[in-house]
XYZ file of C-alpha atoms in Angstrom:
676
model
C 115.875 73.328 88.848
C 115.888 77.003 87.869
C 115.023 78.780 84.663
C 114.308 76.825 81.500
C 113.194 73.228 81.893
C 114.556 71.025 79.089
C 111.804 68.997 77.408
C 111.707 65.277 77.888
C 111.652 62.991 74.850
C 108.249 62.819 73.232
C 106.144 60.081 74.679
C 102.495 59.118 74.418
C 100.776 60.186 77.604
C 97.267 59.565 78.778
C 95.115 62.649 79.279
C 94.808 64.028 82.784
C 92.075 62.654 84.978
C 88.616 64.122 85.348
C 88.364 67.706 86.476
C 91.403 69.119 84.714
C 91.449 72.449 82.874
C 92.301 72.906 79.200
C 93.745 76.178 77.921
C 94.012 76.794 74.162
C 95.752 79.900 72.884
C 98.524 81.363 70.809
C 99.956 84.257 72.813
C 101.072 85.371 76.261
C 97.570 85.241 77.746
C 97.359 81.471 77.287
C 100.657 80.895 79.083
C 99.754 83.329 81.878
C 96.365 81.703 82.322
C 97.884 78.236 82.562
C 100.346 79.473 85.179
C 97.498 81.119 87.104
C 95.432 77.924 87.147
C 98.347 75.709 88.124
C 100.265 77.763 90.660
C 97.421 79.795 92.169
C 94.463 77.413 92.034
C 96.362 74.120 92.078
C 94.515 72.750 89.040
C 95.768 70.147 86.593
C 96.247 71.935 83.294
C 96.525 70.905 79.661
C 98.007 73.743 77.604
C 97.387 73.550 73.850
C 99.655 75.811 71.805
C 100.256 76.173 68.064
C 103.588 74.929 66.723
C 106.153 77.502 67.737
C 108.514 77.336 64.796
C 107.750 79.324 61.693
C 107.678 77.172 58.588
C 109.509 79.937 56.708
C 112.078 80.353 59.466
C 112.980 76.981 61.005
C 115.831 78.580 62.945
C 113.496 80.315 65.382
C 115.346 79.820 68.692
C 112.458 79.330 71.114
C 109.179 77.572 70.393
C 105.819 78.262 71.999
C 106.323 75.118 74.061
C 109.752 76.305 75.102
C 108.412 79.670 76.266
C 105.674 77.976 78.258
C 108.081 75.461 79.806
C 110.479 78.254 80.732
C 107.658 80.217 82.352
C 106.508 77.189 84.350
C 110.100 76.542 85.388
C 110.593 80.083 86.680
C 107.315 80.014 88.566
C 108.109 76.629 90.088
C 111.526 77.822 91.204
C 110.032 80.977 92.716
C 107.369 78.958 94.532
C 109.959 76.553 95.904
C 112.186 79.395 97.075
C 109.217 80.994 98.823
C 108.409 77.694 100.505
C 104.807 77.790 99.347
C 103.050 74.520 99.968
C 99.299 74.018 100.032
C 99.520 71.603 97.177
C 100.026 74.314 94.589
C 103.595 73.607 93.523
C 103.658 72.086 90.093
C 107.074 70.580 90.269
C 110.024 71.803 88.297
C 108.424 72.501 84.968
C 106.222 71.122 82.273
C 107.092 69.211 79.172
C 105.425 67.623 76.240
C 105.561 67.326 72.499
C 103.106 67.357 69.691
C 100.515 64.949 70.871
C 102.671 63.957 73.814
C 102.813 64.843 77.475
C 105.346 65.024 80.205
C 104.959 64.176 83.870
C 105.970 66.563 86.607
C 106.332 66.429 90.359
C 107.230 62.770 90.759
C 104.703 61.344 88.337
C 101.803 63.658 89.161
C 100.508 65.031 85.868
C 100.256 68.685 86.805
C 100.877 70.409 83.494
C 100.710 68.923 80.030
C 101.789 70.939 77.004
C 100.557 69.969 73.555
C 101.180 71.508 70.161
C 98.632 71.555 67.354
C 97.810 74.121 64.668
C 94.048 74.002 65.343
C 91.834 72.779 68.214
C 90.117 70.181 66.025
C 87.935 67.292 67.192
C 90.861 64.867 67.330
C 93.124 67.319 69.167
C 90.487 68.182 71.772
C 89.684 64.517 72.318
C 93.391 63.788 72.811
C 93.534 66.651 75.321
C 90.771 64.935 77.319
C 87.874 67.217 76.504
C 85.330 64.582 77.558
C 86.689 64.557 81.127
C 87.635 68.223 81.488
C 85.922 70.582 83.907
C 86.582 73.774 81.954
C 88.030 74.940 78.661
C 89.518 78.358 77.920
C 89.768 79.465 74.292
C 92.037 82.504 74.248
C 93.298 82.617 70.666
C 93.812 86.094 69.266
C 91.396 85.244 66.427
C 87.683 85.519 67.298
C 86.616 83.170 64.518
C 88.935 80.415 65.695
C 87.635 80.733 69.260
C 84.003 80.527 68.106
C 84.645 77.491 65.929
C 86.455 75.706 68.747
C 83.719 76.614 71.254
C 81.013 75.072 69.079
C 83.110 71.924 68.687
C 83.833 71.678 72.412
C 80.186 72.143 73.387
C 79.235 69.310 71.031
C 81.918 66.988 72.415
C 81.155 67.746 76.072
C 77.842 69.516 76.883
C 78.791 69.677 80.582
C 81.950 71.645 79.897
C 82.383 75.105 81.373
C 83.556 77.428 78.594
C 85.551 80.651 78.855
C 85.988 82.369 75.505
C 88.085 85.358 74.549
C 86.258 87.603 72.072
C 86.921 91.171 71.069
C 83.428 91.648 69.615
C 81.276 92.223 72.705
C 77.884 92.134 70.988
C 78.724 88.868 69.269
C 79.935 87.530 72.609
C 76.555 88.126 74.248
C 74.764 86.195 71.518
C 77.342 83.408 71.674
C 76.865 83.009 75.426
C 73.124 82.543 74.985
C 73.595 80.115 72.094
C 76.089 77.860 73.860
C 74.147 77.864 77.147
C 71.004 76.908 75.254
C 72.907 74.157 73.445
C 74.087 72.737 76.784
C 70.518 72.745 78.162
C 69.151 71.012 75.055
C 71.898 68.377 75.107
C 71.087 67.463 78.728
C 67.284 67.587 79.120
C 65.803 67.033 82.538
C 68.761 68.534 84.415
C 68.115 71.581 86.568
C 70.009 74.503 84.965
C 70.859 75.749 88.477
C 72.754 72.516 89.095
C 74.337 72.494 85.658
C 77.910 73.766 85.811
C 78.211 74.216 82.059
C 78.169 77.970 81.871
C 79.634 80.005 79.055
C 81.575 83.170 79.816
C 82.816 85.510 77.114
C 85.576 87.891 78.179
C 87.824 90.368 76.457
C 91.350 90.937 77.650
C 91.172 94.393 76.107
C 88.057 95.314 78.103
C 89.578 93.875 81.282
C 92.846 95.777 81.025
C 91.620 99.053 79.483
C 90.224 100.667 82.685
C 93.442 100.009 84.601
C 95.591 101.340 81.760
C 93.440 104.437 81.339
C 93.458 105.128 85.094
C 97.244 104.775 85.145
C 97.600 107.390 82.427
C 95.172 109.813 84.023
C 96.174 109.961 87.659
C 98.425 107.032 88.399
C 96.592 106.554 91.683
C 92.815 106.197 91.298
C 91.176 102.938 90.314
C 87.448 102.477 89.773
C 85.473 99.239 89.999
C 81.853 98.991 88.851
C 79.382 96.734 90.647
C 75.648 96.822 89.957
C 75.687 100.444 88.916
C 77.976 101.476 91.768
C 81.476 102.906 91.637
C 84.094 101.665 94.090
C 86.908 104.191 94.094
C 90.277 103.010 95.354
C 92.785 105.807 95.948
C 96.545 105.621 96.414
C 97.688 107.850 99.258
C 101.209 108.923 100.187
C 102.746 108.072 103.570
C 101.514 110.342 106.385
C 103.867 112.995 107.664
C 105.184 112.831 111.239
C 102.378 113.660 113.621
C 99.667 113.096 111.030
C 97.107 110.295 111.121
C 96.343 108.619 107.830
C 92.687 108.540 106.842
C 91.815 104.846 106.343
C 88.750 105.667 104.242
C 86.179 102.895 104.298
C 88.934 100.312 104.630
C 92.606 99.887 103.768
C 93.057 97.620 100.768
C 96.841 97.561 100.529
C 100.131 98.831 101.890
C 102.491 99.969 99.160
C 106.042 98.697 99.042
C 108.612 100.347 101.275
C 110.589 101.348 98.165
C 107.726 103.199 96.513
C 109.299 106.584 97.374
C 112.825 105.474 96.538
C 113.839 106.490 93.010
C 115.796 103.251 92.648
C 113.140 101.100 94.277
C 111.251 98.440 92.399
C 107.516 98.768 91.881
C 106.802 95.763 94.033
C 106.895 92.154 92.896
C 105.316 88.816 93.601
C 107.848 88.117 96.302
C 106.918 88.004 99.971
C 109.727 90.211 101.275
C 109.269 93.131 103.617
C 109.608 95.642 100.798
C 106.839 94.061 98.707
C 103.305 95.508 98.787
C 100.904 93.945 101.288
C 97.368 93.335 100.099
C 94.446 93.454 102.559
C 96.504 94.176 105.709
C 94.933 94.094 109.163
C 94.687 97.140 111.422
C 97.838 96.258 113.319
C 99.905 96.017 110.141
C 98.579 99.391 108.987
C 99.355 100.988 112.351
C 102.894 99.559 112.427
C 103.689 100.582 108.849
C 105.848 103.698 108.706
C 106.885 105.516 105.582
C 104.585 103.455 103.361
C 101.752 104.648 101.204
C 98.368 102.967 101.217
C 95.555 102.083 98.825
C 92.217 102.712 100.510
C 88.621 102.173 99.493
C 87.762 105.838 99.446
C 84.164 106.110 98.307
C 81.198 104.198 96.971
C 78.776 106.101 94.772
C 76.117 105.366 92.213
C 77.381 105.131 88.668
C 75.649 106.692 85.721
C 74.798 104.385 82.822
C 77.658 103.810 80.456
C 77.767 106.811 78.153
C 78.986 106.642 74.580
C 82.393 108.020 73.762
C 82.185 111.664 72.713
C 83.830 113.377 69.797
C 86.689 115.736 70.445
C 85.484 119.257 69.763
C 81.825 118.294 70.224
C 79.342 116.942 67.745
C 78.602 118.455 64.376
C 80.803 120.762 62.302
C 81.167 124.226 63.900
C 81.987 127.283 61.810
C 85.558 127.354 63.093
C 86.188 123.874 61.609
C 84.717 124.764 58.187
C 86.293 128.172 57.507
C 89.783 129.288 58.425
C 90.460 132.118 60.824
C 91.850 134.322 58.027
C 88.685 133.881 55.979
C 86.487 134.672 58.965
C 88.400 137.876 59.688
C 88.144 138.888 56.008
C 84.382 138.362 56.052
C 84.105 140.426 59.238
C 86.090 143.261 57.647
C 83.870 143.235 54.577
C 80.729 143.331 56.740
C 82.091 146.301 58.713
C 82.879 148.118 55.457
C 79.315 147.550 54.228
C 77.907 148.905 57.500
C 80.166 151.952 57.232
C 78.886 152.644 53.700
C 75.269 152.424 54.878
C 75.980 154.880 57.706
C 77.734 157.252 55.286
C 74.728 157.106 52.968
C 72.388 157.975 55.843
C 74.521 160.944 56.870
C 74.861 162.414 53.363
C 71.393 161.789 51.962
C 67.844 162.101 53.186
C 66.979 158.431 52.467
C 65.620 156.112 55.103
C 67.870 153.511 56.701
C 66.168 150.679 54.816
C 66.492 152.393 51.441
C 70.129 153.311 52.110
C 70.965 149.727 52.985
C 69.136 148.518 49.882
C 71.064 150.841 47.580
C 74.368 149.958 49.227
C 73.794 146.240 48.707
C 72.924 146.827 45.043
C 76.090 148.876 44.633
C 78.197 146.189 46.283
C 76.813 143.539 43.958
C 77.146 145.808 40.887
C 73.418 145.674 40.226
C 72.503 149.358 40.676
C 72.323 152.033 37.934
C 75.002 154.744 37.885
C 74.047 157.725 40.031
C 74.615 160.313 37.268
C 72.140 162.912 38.472
C 72.709 162.301 42.178
C 74.707 164.380 44.607
C 78.516 164.092 44.704
C 78.343 162.303 48.060
C 76.038 159.686 46.619
C 78.352 159.184 43.636
C 81.411 158.798 45.904
C 79.587 156.246 48.059
C 78.601 154.288 44.951
C 82.211 154.218 43.736
C 83.436 153.004 47.144
C 80.669 150.380 47.199
C 81.773 149.115 43.798
C 85.372 148.818 44.965
C 84.233 146.896 48.052
C 82.090 144.704 45.820
C 85.209 143.736 43.869
C 86.628 142.345 47.124
C 83.496 140.278 47.711
C 84.049 137.982 44.737
C 87.382 136.422 45.860
C 86.009 136.193 49.379
C 83.053 134.125 48.187
C 85.285 131.919 46.042
C 87.604 131.254 49.007
C 84.630 130.373 51.214
C 83.291 127.902 48.668
C 86.699 126.270 48.208
C 87.291 125.939 51.954
C 83.820 124.497 52.491
C 84.408 121.901 49.788
C 87.797 121.100 51.263
C 86.291 120.620 54.716
C 83.626 118.282 53.366
C 86.247 116.329 51.454
C 88.442 115.872 54.516
C 85.582 115.286 56.968
C 86.128 111.530 56.673
C 89.899 111.809 57.023
C 91.945 111.887 60.199
C 92.350 115.124 62.105
C 95.717 116.644 62.723
C 96.536 117.827 66.254
C 95.409 121.459 66.564
C 97.987 124.104 67.362
C 96.755 125.074 70.817
C 96.202 121.545 72.115
C 97.640 120.812 75.564
C 97.044 118.675 78.644
C 96.171 115.685 76.483
C 97.164 112.012 76.570
C 99.372 110.687 73.784
C 98.288 107.132 72.958
C 100.672 104.935 70.992
C 99.071 102.061 69.102
C 95.507 101.455 67.959
C 95.326 97.676 68.143
C 92.817 95.833 70.281
C 94.133 97.238 73.543
C 94.737 100.760 72.302
C 91.278 100.980 70.758
C 89.558 100.020 74.012
C 91.697 102.477 75.974
C 90.825 105.211 73.478
C 87.111 104.549 74.023
C 87.619 104.648 77.789
C 89.487 107.961 77.634
C 86.851 109.562 75.415
C 84.082 108.316 77.731
C 85.836 110.388 80.401
C 86.140 113.377 78.002
C 89.939 113.232 78.159
C 91.622 114.830 75.116
C 93.736 112.313 73.222
C 96.227 112.342 70.376
C 96.840 108.969 68.750
C 100.059 107.829 67.086
C 99.752 104.788 64.822
C 102.143 103.423 62.205
C 99.613 101.365 60.238
C 96.957 103.492 58.452
C 94.758 100.377 58.274
C 94.949 99.570 61.994
C 91.873 98.322 63.820
C 91.179 101.550 65.687
C 91.662 104.033 62.815
C 87.934 104.106 61.864
C 87.044 104.754 65.506
C 89.557 107.603 65.762
C 88.097 109.083 62.576
C 84.511 108.850 63.825
C 85.431 110.427 67.178
C 87.445 113.213 65.473
C 90.480 112.238 67.535
C 93.681 113.882 66.237
C 95.861 111.142 64.767
C 99.465 111.092 63.609
C 100.310 108.345 61.123
C 103.957 107.403 61.409
C 106.604 105.315 63.118
C 106.919 106.518 66.686
C 110.616 105.685 66.663
C 111.221 108.203 63.876
C 112.200 111.739 64.720
C 109.415 114.293 64.603
C 106.471 111.909 65.094
C 106.043 112.521 68.823
C 106.604 116.226 68.287
C 103.714 116.195 65.803
C 101.583 114.688 68.594
C 102.459 117.708 70.799
C 104.263 115.503 73.324
C 105.875 118.574 74.916
C 102.415 119.774 76.004
C 100.952 116.365 76.936
C 100.027 115.280 80.441
C 100.793 111.572 79.903
C 102.114 109.014 77.443
C 100.469 105.618 77.042
C 102.731 103.297 75.045
C 100.498 100.348 74.126
C 102.049 98.853 71.019
C 102.693 95.107 70.994
C 106.488 95.573 70.799
C 108.258 96.140 74.111
C 111.295 97.830 72.589
C 109.126 100.278 70.640
C 107.270 101.259 73.804
C 110.527 101.688 75.682
C 112.151 103.748 72.927
C 109.108 106.020 72.721
C 109.083 106.486 76.497
C 112.779 107.349 76.634
C 112.506 109.852 73.794
C 109.381 111.438 75.306
C 111.161 111.824 78.641
C 114.060 113.553 76.880
C 111.564 116.077 75.493
C 109.541 116.457 78.710
C 111.304 115.021 81.796
C 108.256 115.237 84.082
C 105.923 113.424 81.679
C 103.738 110.695 83.207
C 104.497 107.443 81.361
C 102.702 104.088 81.316
C 104.276 101.246 79.355
C 102.756 98.028 78.115
C 105.446 95.393 78.731
C 105.109 91.617 78.808
C 108.142 90.260 80.649
C 107.999 91.021 84.385
C 111.769 91.008 84.872
C 112.235 93.363 81.932
C 109.400 95.568 83.206
C 110.978 95.800 86.662
C 114.366 96.725 85.182
C 112.762 99.388 82.966
C 110.796 100.798 85.878
C 113.808 101.100 88.162
C 115.927 102.718 85.460
C 113.286 105.299 84.573
C 112.660 106.063 88.230
C 116.377 106.591 88.786
C 116.741 108.876 85.770
C 113.508 110.808 86.421
C 112.658 110.499 90.129
C 109.998 113.231 90.029
C 108.042 111.723 87.140
C 105.484 108.961 87.436
C 106.372 105.731 85.643
C 104.243 102.609 85.437
C 104.679 99.381 83.498
C 101.709 97.111 82.894
C 101.210 93.721 81.276
C 97.843 93.128 79.601
C 98.072 89.378 80.112
C 98.981 89.926 83.775
C 95.911 92.130 84.254
C 93.535 89.873 82.310
C 94.636 86.388 83.397
C 93.043 86.528 86.903
C 89.600 87.290 85.457
C 89.873 84.437 82.965
C 91.084 82.039 85.657
C 88.249 82.872 88.057
C 85.738 82.493 85.235
C 87.108 78.998 84.613
C 86.438 78.259 88.258
C 82.820 79.298 87.688
C 82.895 82.604 89.558
C 82.340 86.227 88.619
C 85.023 88.881 88.809
C 83.673 92.400 89.222
C 87.026 93.987 88.588
C 90.753 93.869 89.161
C 92.892 96.595 90.715
C 96.638 96.607 90.034
C 98.643 97.405 93.166
C 102.140 98.016 91.882
C 102.934 94.665 90.238
C 100.309 92.677 92.112
C 96.597 92.349 91.379
C 93.678 92.572 93.807
C 90.369 91.052 92.749
C 86.802 92.069 93.543
C 84.468 89.086 93.241
C 80.872 88.088 93.952
C 80.487 84.817 95.910
C 77.652 82.783 97.325
C 78.312 82.177 101.022
C 76.949 78.627 100.839
C 79.729 76.075 100.586
C 82.430 78.354 101.962
C 83.236 77.221 105.528
C 85.461 80.278 106.058
C 82.421 82.547 105.527
C 79.263 80.682 106.441
C 78.282 81.080 110.090
C 81.022 83.636 110.778
C 80.650 87.311 111.464
C 81.975 89.847 108.996
C 84.870 90.560 111.352
C 85.662 86.851 111.808
C 85.460 86.189 108.070
C 88.232 88.702 107.354
C 91.622 87.089 106.729
C 94.540 89.448 106.364
C 96.381 89.020 103.103
C 93.673 86.787 101.645
C 90.111 88.188 101.540
C 87.764 90.717 103.070
C 83.957 90.987 102.880
C 82.940 94.416 101.590
C 79.210 94.139 100.936
C 76.202 91.838 101.082
C 73.507 91.532 98.441
C 70.256 91.905 100.389
C 68.105 91.141 97.336
C 66.088 87.914 97.667
C 67.832 85.055 95.820
C 65.001 84.725 93.281
C 65.235 88.422 92.316
C 68.988 88.841 92.231
C 70.746 90.214 89.222
C 73.033 87.440 87.950
C 75.563 90.012 86.746
C 76.498 92.445 89.500
C 78.804 94.356 87.184
C 76.018 95.127 84.701
C 74.929 98.703 84.226
C 71.535 99.853 82.929
C 71.567 100.938 79.283
C 72.345 104.544 78.557
C 69.211 106.718 78.508
C 69.941 109.950 76.590
C 66.735 111.571 77.865
C 67.352 110.571 81.476
C 63.685 109.702 82.026
C 64.253 106.213 83.402
C 65.414 106.035 87.004
C 68.126 103.436 87.701
C 66.916 100.360 89.558
C 67.598 100.361 93.300
C 70.684 98.457 94.384
C 70.388 95.566 96.807
C 74.003 95.803 97.937
C 74.588 96.821 101.569
C 78.043 98.358 102.039
C 77.985 99.688 105.596
C 78.200 96.261 107.213
C 78.213 95.794 110.962
C 81.262 93.756 112.019
C 79.005 91.472 114.039
C 76.685 90.508 111.182
C 76.632 86.713 110.794
C 76.932 85.513 107.204
C 74.214 83.073 106.177
C 74.234 80.394 103.499
C 71.722 82.276 101.337
C 73.800 85.463 101.315
C 75.798 86.661 98.353
C 78.788 88.821 99.220
C 81.200 91.094 97.418
C 84.757 90.476 98.559
C 88.167 91.939 97.920
C 90.690 89.136 97.636
C 94.170 88.331 96.564
C 94.596 85.751 93.829
C 95.775 83.126 96.304
C 93.076 84.010 98.810
C 90.331 83.599 96.241
C 91.922 80.366 95.065
C 91.857 79.021 98.620
C 88.167 79.860 98.967
C 87.333 78.083 95.733
C 89.488 75.030 96.543
C 87.847 74.658 99.956
C 84.418 74.922 98.359
C 85.201 72.251 95.770
C 86.497 69.914 98.433
C 83.302 70.428 100.434
C 81.068 69.460 97.502
C 80.426 65.690 97.290
C 81.892 64.020 94.258
C 84.401 66.772 93.541
């Protein structure tokens, strides 16, 4: 059955058995996450969505449940066409009503869709919270996620929680609170054996580095791990007779159509033209005419630095007084110096006395030189005339200074000579995080936002980022952002058509402009990409989905593992994760070379720190030290691994993996643990 799966009649269904995953959300991330858990990790999923129909508009054509069911149907059809087994096919869709469930795959309850306005006690109990292994709360509202997390922890202290929060500082405190609540609710249990962790993630923080990197170069991706930078670089196909530099290792082969203007930017299909993640040496050697993504360098990262203001800190003279006023003041000063020199040449006074008299004459404070020489009288008259010019100059300076102070808290307009900047459309959650990332890299930015009360407006004001308030679809708005001098356009509004319209108009103004679009629907994104590549083959075009970039990190967190970062390779995602070797039969007892599986995973590094002293968060960076007096702690990660090194149970490794490869590792580990 292809496409949309019609819902079955509502029927009371029992909750899934122990070990299922519950996903609660109200946007695309919830649906993507449920698909990730079901089709990649083979988990039983309960998806809790708010009622899809608007009470003020009952004619809304497609409900939240309908969108989710359609997405599951498309994924199931694609999986069946690809012939993917391994127990990950969820059947031909998912159904369910408000408080009801639908069975899929010949009676196996793979996906259950519920509708409820809030994740209350009764709703969570009906979803089977007491028997669930993990719960993801990915509502767009932080307060709703916090309230539901507190309720879920009370109903099931053993539950593994993954919470979506935009407020990072609040998220850190919430993690500690909920972990402490789980330990108090189950006294006497070793916390190391307690799989009731709390992970707070932000989809904006997860997607922002990839979006910013796309706008900057379109080819470089950076992953942070324990204060280290892993730089992945996209390289073009080698010319005839040249040998491609594999770097430290080859992470991916780009699609065969990457240099074709009409070619698609890869897909999730397994055809020959699709990108290949983690290829072996033979596949790399046999590939002709295909670019590569290589792990180019590993270097120590500086502590995270705060975003800097555009134009530096403070208020320089050029921002307080206009250029015309500064030139007028310079002319007046030169005239005063000329009068002092003339006084020295025509009188026998000292330089100090001549300057003193000239200043008094300029200010109109000196007595008339009635008995003085004619030269002295002429100089006094000229000084008086110059003094008349001083008064309006002082008044203009005072008015401009007051005007600057009054507008210091307002938004800056793009300066006239600005060029080589990034035009950022939208200052919502995603756009605000991308703005911070760009300013951390000292990249000049001009922001375009329609809503003057948007979330990121105060940040843009504090960073002195030039901002244009207006509808990007209206004529003249992008011109005000100096789009004709920009290096890239990042269209990150929440409306696909607005992003597309802005990209098309920007390309009409500057055909070679680098463009990155935030688009949700993959089919629509592929069509947009191919059309833009055909119309502008020499310009770089990328389309990215925030939910597509963020869902893998949320899914792995629900499985109880840590994601160090995600690298988009065309329309696929490669994950960097930290894993304990114990419990993984594909790793334990094998050499580094034997543990490598093409297209699935590859061991990149080993944490040589003793288990008792290991940093639980490999992605953490030391706090920023403005004085630079504190040396960063030494890293225990060993990157130059010998292929013959045998992995031991006590080792912790950093791996690069595909989503399905990481899912296979985690499924094998769960099956090897007794009672799971």
